[in-house]
Every structure is written in structure tokens, then in C-alpha cells.
Short mmCIF file of C-alpha atoms in Angstrom, two decimals:
data_model
loop_
_atom_site.label_atom_id
_atom_site.label_comp_id
_atom_site.label_asym_id
_atom_site.label_seq_id
_atom_site.Cartn_x
_atom_site.Cartn_y
_atom_site.Cartn_z
CA GLU A 29 38.36 23.40 5.38
CA LEU A 30 39.49 25.56 8.17
CA ILE A 31 37.97 29.07 8.24
CA GLY A 32 41.29 30.40 6.98
CA GLY A 33 41.36 27.81 4.29
CA GLY A 34 42.84 24.32 3.73
CA GLY A 35 44.07 22.02 6.51
CA LEU A 36 45.62 18.57 6.37
CA PRO A 37 42.81 15.89 7.28
CA THR A 38 43.37 13.20 9.71
CA ALA A 39 40.60 10.87 11.60
CA LYS A 40 40.95 9.57 15.18
CA PHE A 41 38.97 6.42 15.40
CA LEU A 42 36.50 6.39 18.40
CA GLU A 43 34.49 3.26 17.83
CA VAL A 44 33.82 0.52 15.22
CA SER A 45 30.97 -1.68 15.74
CA ARG A 46 28.69 -3.95 13.78
CA GLN A 47 24.91 -3.43 14.74
CA PRO A 48 21.55 -3.04 13.64
CA LYS A 49 21.05 -0.17 11.30
CA ALA A 50 19.59 2.86 13.11
CA ALA A 51 16.01 3.65 12.27
CA ASP A 52 16.50 7.27 11.31
CA LEU A 53 19.08 6.50 8.55
CA PRO A 54 18.11 6.74 4.76
CA PRO A 55 17.74 3.30 3.29
CA PHE A 56 20.73 1.80 1.98
CA GLY A 57 22.29 -1.80 1.12
CA THR A 58 20.75 -5.05 1.75
CA SER A 59 21.67 -6.10 5.10
CA ASP A 60 19.76 -5.35 8.26
CA ASP A 61 23.03 -4.73 9.98
CA GLY A 62 25.64 -2.13 9.35
CA HIS A 63 29.34 -1.22 10.37
CA ARG A 64 29.13 1.96 12.48
CA ILE A 65 32.33 3.94 12.45
CA ARG A 66 32.65 6.96 14.61
CA ARG A 67 35.59 9.20 14.00
CA LEU A 68 36.93 12.58 15.12
CA ARG A 69 38.42 14.56 12.04
CA ALA A 70 40.72 17.19 12.55
CA LEU A 71 42.43 19.69 10.10
CA ASN A 72 45.92 20.56 10.73
CA ASP A 73 45.37 18.87 14.22
CA VAL A 74 42.39 21.11 14.93
CA PRO A 75 39.40 18.86 15.88
CA ALA A 76 36.79 20.05 13.36
CA VAL A 77 34.20 17.40 12.42
CA LEU A 78 32.40 14.29 14.25
CA GLU A 79 31.72 11.68 11.59
CA GLU A 80 29.41 8.63 11.96
CA ILE A 81 29.72 6.37 8.94
CA TRP A 82 27.20 3.38 8.44
CA LEU A 83 28.86 0.88 5.87
CA ASP A 84 26.17 -1.77 4.82
CA GLY A 85 26.94 -5.13 6.54
CA SER A 86 26.91 -7.12 3.20
CA TYR A 87 30.33 -5.89 2.56
CA ALA A 88 31.98 -7.59 5.43
CA GLU A 89 31.19 -9.97 8.46
CA ALA A 90 33.45 -7.80 10.64
CA ILE A 91 35.98 -4.85 10.13
CA THR A 92 38.35 -3.78 12.70
CA THR A 93 40.04 -0.27 13.39
CA PRO A 94 43.74 -1.76 13.01
CA SER A 95 42.67 -2.95 9.53
CA MET A 96 41.40 0.46 8.53
CA SER A 97 43.22 3.37 7.07
CA GLU A 98 42.15 6.99 7.63
CA SER A 99 41.11 7.10 4.05
CA LEU A 100 38.01 4.95 4.22
CA TYR A 101 37.43 4.79 0.48
CA LEU A 102 40.74 3.51 -0.06
CA TYR A 103 40.25 0.76 2.60
CA TYR A 104 37.14 -0.12 0.89
CA ARG A 105 38.52 -0.47 -2.60
CA GLU A 106 41.80 -2.50 -1.33
CA SER A 107 40.01 -4.73 1.28
CA LEU A 108 36.37 -5.04 0.55
CA GLY A 109 36.26 -4.61 -3.14
CA LEU A 110 34.07 -1.64 -2.96
CA TRP A 111 34.36 1.34 -4.95
CA ILE A 112 32.54 4.38 -3.94
CA THR A 113 31.53 6.06 -7.43
CA LYS A 114 28.98 8.78 -6.67
CA ALA A 115 27.71 10.42 -3.54
CA GLU A 116 25.01 13.05 -2.45
CA ASP A 117 25.35 15.39 0.38
CA GLN A 118 22.56 17.42 2.38
CA LEU A 119 23.35 20.05 4.67
CA LEU A 120 21.16 20.12 7.89
CA LEU A 121 20.90 21.84 11.11
CA SER A 122 21.27 19.43 13.92
CA THR A 123 22.66 19.05 17.37
CA VAL A 124 25.94 17.62 18.39
CA PRO A 125 25.52 13.94 19.45
CA GLU A 126 25.72 12.87 23.00
CA TRP A 127 28.64 10.70 22.08
CA ALA A 128 30.82 13.90 21.19
CA PRO A 129 34.25 13.79 22.89
CA PRO A 130 35.26 17.02 24.95
CA GLU A 131 37.99 17.77 22.29
CA PHE A 132 35.43 18.39 19.40
CA GLY A 133 35.17 21.71 21.08
CA MET A 134 31.06 21.82 21.14
CA ALA A 135 28.90 20.41 23.82
CA PRO A 136 26.51 17.64 23.35
CA GLY A 137 23.10 18.96 22.39
CA GLU A 138 24.29 22.10 21.05
CA PRO A 139 23.08 23.39 17.45
CA CYS A 140 25.23 22.17 14.97
CA MET A 141 25.46 21.94 11.10
CA MET A 142 25.43 18.42 9.89
CA ALA A 143 26.33 17.08 6.40
CA GLU A 144 24.43 13.82 5.52
CA ARG A 145 26.11 11.73 2.79
CA VAL A 146 24.46 8.93 0.65
CA SER A 147 27.33 6.88 -1.11
CA TRP A 148 26.76 4.41 -4.01
CA SER A 149 28.91 1.58 -5.11
CA GLN A 150 30.42 0.52 -8.40
CA ASP A 151 27.16 -1.51 -8.90
CA ASN A 152 24.98 1.68 -8.51
CA VAL A 153 23.66 0.43 -5.02
CA ARG A 154 23.50 2.69 -1.99
CA ALA A 155 26.31 1.29 0.07
CA GLU A 156 26.98 3.79 2.76
CA VAL A 157 25.42 6.74 4.83
CA ALA A 158 27.62 9.16 6.85
CA ARG A 159 26.88 11.94 8.79
CA ASP A 160 29.40 14.70 9.81
CA TRP A 161 28.74 17.36 12.42
CA ILE A 162 30.72 20.19 11.75
CA ASN A 163 32.25 22.72 14.43
CA THR A 164 31.57 25.88 12.30
CA ASN A 165 33.55 27.87 14.70
CA VAL A 166 36.93 26.36 13.11
CA ALA A 167 35.75 24.78 9.86
CA ARG A 168 33.47 25.15 6.71
CA TYR A 169 31.73 22.67 4.58
CA ILE A 170 33.23 23.31 0.95
CA ALA A 171 31.95 21.84 -2.31
CA ARG A 172 33.86 22.64 -5.47
CA ILE A 173 32.66 21.97 -8.93
CA ALA A 174 35.39 21.95 -11.67
#
């Protein structure tokens, strides 16, 4: 959420590619490859989060930006038959990645909070790993348990 609360979320795709999984990712899926999706997330049009999502390569041979919606879980369900049924988040201190665009508002290498998420499929398999670098000058990580 924005520091003042709320914020309509949007996403700008920066890159989508299939490649060997990065060695520093937690284990997930059955393929040696993954689909790396990089996005800039905004809240009320204020850039707030850099996102790097790795979807296991076994779910699709190729995915393209025009076929995806801003809601990746909806895209997964409707286009790939994948339901994300649970997730685990860990908050870490990291640094802004080198691929950060200037509009993110923090420079590459600057200290930054990062949320790392591992997501499971309807078959109870680790399907996806996501890393979100949060610009805490404008936004906060919020978890609510009802």
C-alpha cells in the first residue's frame, strides 16, 4: 500500500523471457528453465515496486507480454490451467537490482526491502518464485489476516 494507505495497483511489463533458472532462487518446479517476468508496479500511478517473477518452464513453452494481463494469477488460471493456492512471503534487506528503471525512484545498488514469495500450484507443487523490491519512501508491505 501507499504510505498514506491504499492505492490502485497497475503493472508495466519491462521484460518477459524464457531462460535457465537463476542459481540463487529457491527450488521450484520440474523444469531447468523458467519464464522470467520483470515488471514495474505502481499504486495510484506512483511507481512503488520492482517485480521479478519466475514461473516454472513446465507450464508453457513460451509466454508473451501481449497475452498476459496485469493480474498474473488470473492469466495463469485462464491461459495455463494453473491455480496458485498458497504462498509464503519472506521479507529481506536487499539492494535495488541493476535493471531498475529510473522511474522506480531508487538507484541500482541502493539498500531496499525485498519480499520473496514462493507460490504453490493446485497440485501442491512449487510453481513460482517472485521477488519484489519495495520503494519504502512511497509504499509499505502490508499483510492482513482475517
